């Protein structure tokens, strides 16, 4: 499945580092999402972009900074993270112009470990 | 608000056993319903969907029927395989929130040979 790709797949960073996660979708979709998946917690929606405009920010701490330069690319810039930010970060995309089509397509995720 | 409740796991079955994972939802209006599967070390994959009452979604031997009267969307498979071991998520589309998906907590399935 190469419709939604994410890099890197694994990332270890210290609390003072700055890093970025990248997501790219090859499906012609116009909406993109960032989710956080922690052990034993429900999937958490972080950000939503539709046609490059941010339409949702679910009270995410400012140490997470999203960027969506176009409908195919989505970034998550990370700085001064905390150990509790260690999780699997999932990107997804959707075609919002298709009537009655609400399914999202996910990338493989980036496993982030903050030390 | 809208929500999804699915059975707690883990569920452990022997190969060729029958599988049911229960999912019920609370929603206003007429959401679309989904089952996603997450294999170890991977992202979520869409397994099947149903967009209106009495629709049956099916894929890879899995089935689920959209039951509006019981607000349920239970996942079933007649004969599971070891390769079906994964975490299964039930979800609904929240049409009041720009079509965002609301997920259940996930049910881990382990199939033993």
Short mmCIF file of C-alpha atoms in Angstrom, two decimals:
data_model
loop_
_atom_site.label_atom_id
_atom_site.label_comp_id
_atom_site.label_asym_id
_atom_site.label_seq_id
_atom_site.Cartn_x
_atom_site.Cartn_y
_atom_site.Cartn_z
CA UNK A 1 0.00 0.00 0.00
CA UNK A 2 1.77 3.20 -1.12
CA UNK A 3 -1.18 5.60 -1.24
CA UNK A 4 -0.04 7.45 1.90
CA UNK A 5 3.62 7.43 2.86
CA UNK A 6 5.27 8.66 6.03
CA UNK A 7 8.89 9.33 6.85
CA UNK A 8 10.75 8.53 8.92
CA UNK A 9 9.20 5.27 10.13
CA UNK A 10 11.10 5.45 13.41
CA UNK A 11 12.50 8.48 15.23
CA UNK A 12 14.30 8.82 18.52
CA UNK A 13 14.83 12.34 19.75
CA UNK A 14 15.91 14.11 22.88
CA UNK A 15 13.70 16.64 24.61
CA UNK A 16 15.72 19.57 23.28
CA UNK A 17 15.82 18.42 19.66
CA UNK A 18 13.85 19.75 16.71
CA UNK A 19 12.63 17.27 14.13
CA UNK A 20 9.91 17.00 11.50
CA UNK A 21 7.61 14.21 10.38
CA UNK A 22 6.58 14.08 6.76
CA UNK A 23 3.47 12.68 5.13
CA UNK A 24 2.69 12.45 1.43
CA UNK A 25 -0.46 11.18 -0.22
CA UNK A 26 -0.67 9.97 -3.82
CA UNK A 27 -4.45 9.54 -3.93
CA UNK A 28 -5.52 12.94 -5.19
CA UNK A 29 -7.22 13.72 -1.89
CA UNK A 30 -7.69 17.22 -0.54
CA UNK A 31 -7.94 16.68 3.23
CA UNK A 32 -5.13 15.48 5.48
CA UNK A 33 -5.02 14.51 9.14
CA UNK A 34 -2.55 13.94 11.96
CA UNK A 35 -3.42 11.43 14.69
CA UNK A 36 -1.58 10.35 17.81
CA UNK A 37 -1.81 6.72 18.90
CA UNK A 38 -0.52 5.95 22.38
CA UNK A 39 -0.52 2.59 24.08
CA UNK A 40 -3.83 1.81 25.77
CA UNK A 41 -5.42 5.12 24.72
CA UNK A 42 -7.94 5.80 21.96
CA UNK A 43 -6.78 7.26 18.70
CA UNK A 44 -6.47 11.05 19.14
CA UNK A 45 -7.17 13.43 16.27
CA UNK A 46 -4.63 16.26 16.37
CA UNK A 47 -5.01 18.41 13.25
CA UNK A 48 -7.14 18.55 10.11
CA UNK A 49 -6.31 20.35 6.89
CA UNK A 50 -8.71 20.79 3.99
CA UNK A 51 -7.36 22.32 0.78
CA UNK A 52 -4.24 23.40 2.72
CA UNK A 53 -6.28 25.28 5.32
CA UNK A 54 -6.24 24.11 8.92
CA UNK A 55 -9.82 23.36 9.90
CA UNK A 56 -9.25 21.67 13.23
CA UNK A 57 -6.75 21.82 16.07
CA UNK A 58 -7.77 19.62 18.96
CA UNK A 59 -6.07 21.59 21.74
CA UNK A 60 -2.69 20.26 20.75
CA UNK A 61 0.30 21.74 22.66
CA UNK A 62 2.30 24.30 20.71
CA UNK A 63 5.38 22.07 20.74
CA UNK A 64 3.61 20.34 17.82
CA UNK A 65 3.43 22.59 14.77
CA UNK A 66 1.74 21.35 11.59
CA UNK A 67 2.39 22.59 8.08
CA UNK A 68 0.48 21.81 4.91
CA UNK A 69 2.13 23.43 1.86
CA UNK A 70 -0.22 21.71 -0.60
CA UNK A 71 -2.93 19.07 -0.63
CA UNK A 72 -0.42 16.26 -1.09
CA UNK A 73 2.04 17.03 1.69
CA UNK A 74 1.70 17.40 5.43
CA UNK A 75 4.39 17.98 8.01
CA UNK A 76 4.48 17.86 11.78
CA UNK A 77 7.29 19.94 13.27
CA UNK A 78 8.39 18.85 16.71
CA UNK A 79 10.37 20.81 19.32
CA UNK A 80 11.04 20.49 23.04
CA UNK A 81 8.93 17.38 23.33
CA UNK A 82 8.20 15.49 26.53
CA UNK A 83 8.57 11.75 27.15
CA UNK A 84 4.77 11.41 27.21
CA UNK A 85 4.77 12.50 23.57
CA UNK A 86 6.27 9.14 22.65
CA UNK A 87 3.67 7.46 20.43
CA UNK A 88 2.82 6.34 16.93
CA UNK A 89 1.93 9.35 14.78
CA UNK A 90 -0.40 8.53 11.94
CA UNK A 91 -1.20 10.58 8.89
CA UNK A 92 -4.39 10.08 6.89
CA UNK A 93 -6.08 11.60 3.86
CA UNK A 94 -9.59 11.81 2.46
CA UNK A 95 -11.42 13.03 -0.61
CA UNK A 96 -13.87 15.59 0.77
CA UNK A 97 -15.43 16.44 -2.57
CA UNK A 98 -16.71 12.92 -3.16
CA UNK A 99 -20.33 12.73 -2.00
CA UNK A 100 -20.95 10.28 0.84
CA UNK A 101 -17.28 9.35 0.99
CA UNK A 102 -15.96 9.72 4.51
CA UNK A 103 -13.33 7.00 4.67
CA UNK A 104 -9.80 8.01 5.45
CA UNK A 105 -6.67 6.31 4.18
CA UNK A 106 -3.78 5.98 6.59
CA UNK A 107 -0.04 5.89 6.26
CA UNK A 108 2.12 3.37 8.14
CA UNK A 109 2.94 5.83 10.91
CA UNK A 110 6.08 7.21 12.53
CA UNK A 111 7.07 5.56 15.81
CA UNK A 112 8.42 8.43 17.92
CA UNK A 113 10.42 7.92 21.08
CA UNK A 114 11.35 10.94 23.19
CA UNK A 115 14.25 10.37 25.55
CA UNK B 1 -22.09 13.76 21.18
CA UNK B 2 -21.39 10.97 18.74
CA UNK B 3 -19.50 7.97 20.06
CA UNK B 4 -18.47 4.40 19.31
CA UNK B 5 -18.29 1.58 21.82
CA UNK B 6 -16.65 -1.71 20.97
CA UNK B 7 -16.03 -4.80 23.02
CA UNK B 8 -12.98 -4.89 25.21
CA UNK B 9 -10.22 -7.21 24.21
CA UNK B 10 -8.11 -9.05 23.90
CA UNK B 11 -9.98 -11.75 22.06
CA UNK B 12 -8.14 -15.05 21.66
CA UNK B 13 -9.43 -17.67 19.24
CA UNK B 14 -8.22 -20.86 17.68
CA UNK B 15 -7.75 -21.03 13.93
CA UNK B 16 -11.01 -21.64 12.02
CA UNK B 17 -13.16 -20.37 14.91
CA UNK B 18 -16.04 -17.96 14.36
CA UNK B 19 -15.35 -14.32 15.16
CA UNK B 20 -17.69 -11.62 16.38
CA UNK B 21 -16.49 -8.22 17.56
CA UNK B 22 -19.34 -6.08 18.83
CA UNK B 23 -19.66 -2.42 17.97
CA UNK B 24 -22.45 -0.04 18.92
CA UNK B 25 -22.69 3.64 18.20
CA UNK B 26 -24.44 6.82 19.24
CA UNK B 27 -25.02 9.37 16.54
CA UNK B 28 -27.40 12.00 15.31
CA UNK B 29 -28.48 11.65 11.74
CA UNK B 30 -27.21 8.89 9.48
CA UNK B 31 -23.48 8.29 9.80
CA UNK B 32 -21.40 6.00 7.64
CA UNK B 33 -19.82 3.13 9.57
CA UNK B 34 -16.41 1.56 9.14
CA UNK B 35 -14.15 -1.20 10.35
CA UNK B 36 -10.42 -0.61 10.21
CA UNK B 37 -7.68 -3.15 10.92
CA UNK B 38 -4.19 -2.46 12.22
CA UNK B 39 -1.57 -5.16 11.84
CA UNK B 40 1.49 -5.03 14.12
CA UNK B 41 3.84 -2.20 13.22
CA UNK B 42 1.51 -0.74 10.59
CA UNK B 43 -1.07 1.98 10.15
CA UNK B 44 -4.83 1.50 9.95
CA UNK B 45 -6.31 -0.10 6.85
CA UNK B 46 -9.92 0.24 5.82
CA UNK B 47 -11.44 -3.22 6.07
CA UNK B 48 -15.07 -2.52 5.13
CA UNK B 49 -17.75 0.12 5.28
CA UNK B 50 -21.50 0.68 5.12
CA UNK B 51 -23.15 3.97 4.30
CA UNK B 52 -26.83 3.39 5.11
CA UNK B 53 -29.15 1.22 7.15
CA UNK B 54 -29.22 -2.49 6.25
CA UNK B 55 -26.10 -2.17 4.08
CA UNK B 56 -23.68 -5.03 4.49
CA UNK B 57 -19.99 -4.32 4.10
CA UNK B 58 -17.71 -7.23 3.31
CA UNK B 59 -14.05 -7.84 2.53
CA UNK B 60 -11.56 -10.69 2.97
CA UNK B 61 -14.24 -12.90 4.53
CA UNK B 62 -15.24 -10.27 7.09
CA UNK B 63 -18.77 -8.89 7.16
CA UNK B 64 -20.70 -6.25 9.10
CA UNK B 65 -24.30 -5.08 8.71
CA UNK B 66 -25.46 -1.55 9.50
CA UNK B 67 -28.32 -2.05 11.97
CA UNK B 68 -30.06 1.23 12.66
CA UNK B 69 -32.66 -0.27 14.99
CA UNK B 70 -29.99 -1.58 17.35
CA UNK B 71 -27.36 1.08 16.45
CA UNK B 72 -24.86 -1.68 15.85
CA UNK B 73 -22.22 -2.67 13.30
CA UNK B 74 -20.81 -5.97 14.55
CA UNK B 75 -17.84 -7.50 12.73
CA UNK B 76 -18.01 -11.21 11.88
CA UNK B 77 -15.89 -13.80 10.15
CA UNK B 78 -16.80 -17.44 9.78
CA UNK B 79 -13.32 -18.94 10.03
CA UNK B 80 -10.39 -16.90 11.30
CA UNK B 81 -6.77 -17.47 10.36
CA UNK B 82 -3.55 -16.75 12.23
CA UNK B 83 -2.95 -13.92 9.75
CA UNK B 84 -6.10 -12.17 11.02
CA UNK B 85 -4.33 -11.39 14.31
CA UNK B 86 -4.49 -7.61 14.58
CA UNK B 87 -6.31 -4.75 16.28
CA UNK B 88 -9.75 -3.94 14.89
CA UNK B 89 -11.30 -0.48 15.13
CA UNK B 90 -14.94 0.43 14.61
CA UNK B 91 -15.56 4.01 13.45
CA UNK B 92 -18.30 6.35 12.32
CA UNK B 93 -18.27 9.47 10.25
CA UNK B 94 -19.26 12.55 12.20
CA UNK B 95 -21.09 14.54 9.57
CA UNK B 96 -21.52 17.38 12.03
CA UNK B 97 -17.76 17.77 12.26
CA UNK B 98 -16.80 18.01 8.61
CA UNK B 99 -16.93 14.26 8.20
CA UNK B 100 -14.23 13.49 10.78
CA UNK B 101 -14.08 9.90 11.94
CA UNK B 102 -14.81 8.89 15.52
CA UNK B 103 -13.06 5.67 16.52
CA UNK B 104 -13.71 3.04 19.13
CA UNK B 105 -10.86 2.03 21.41
CA UNK B 106 -9.93 -1.00 19.35
CA UNK B 107 -10.16 -4.74 19.98
CA UNK B 108 -7.05 -6.87 19.82
CA UNK B 109 -7.55 -10.27 18.21
CA UNK B 110 -5.07 -13.10 18.61
CA UNK B 111 -5.58 -16.26 16.59
CA UNK B 112 -3.67 -19.36 17.69
CA UNK B 113 -2.79 -22.22 15.33
#
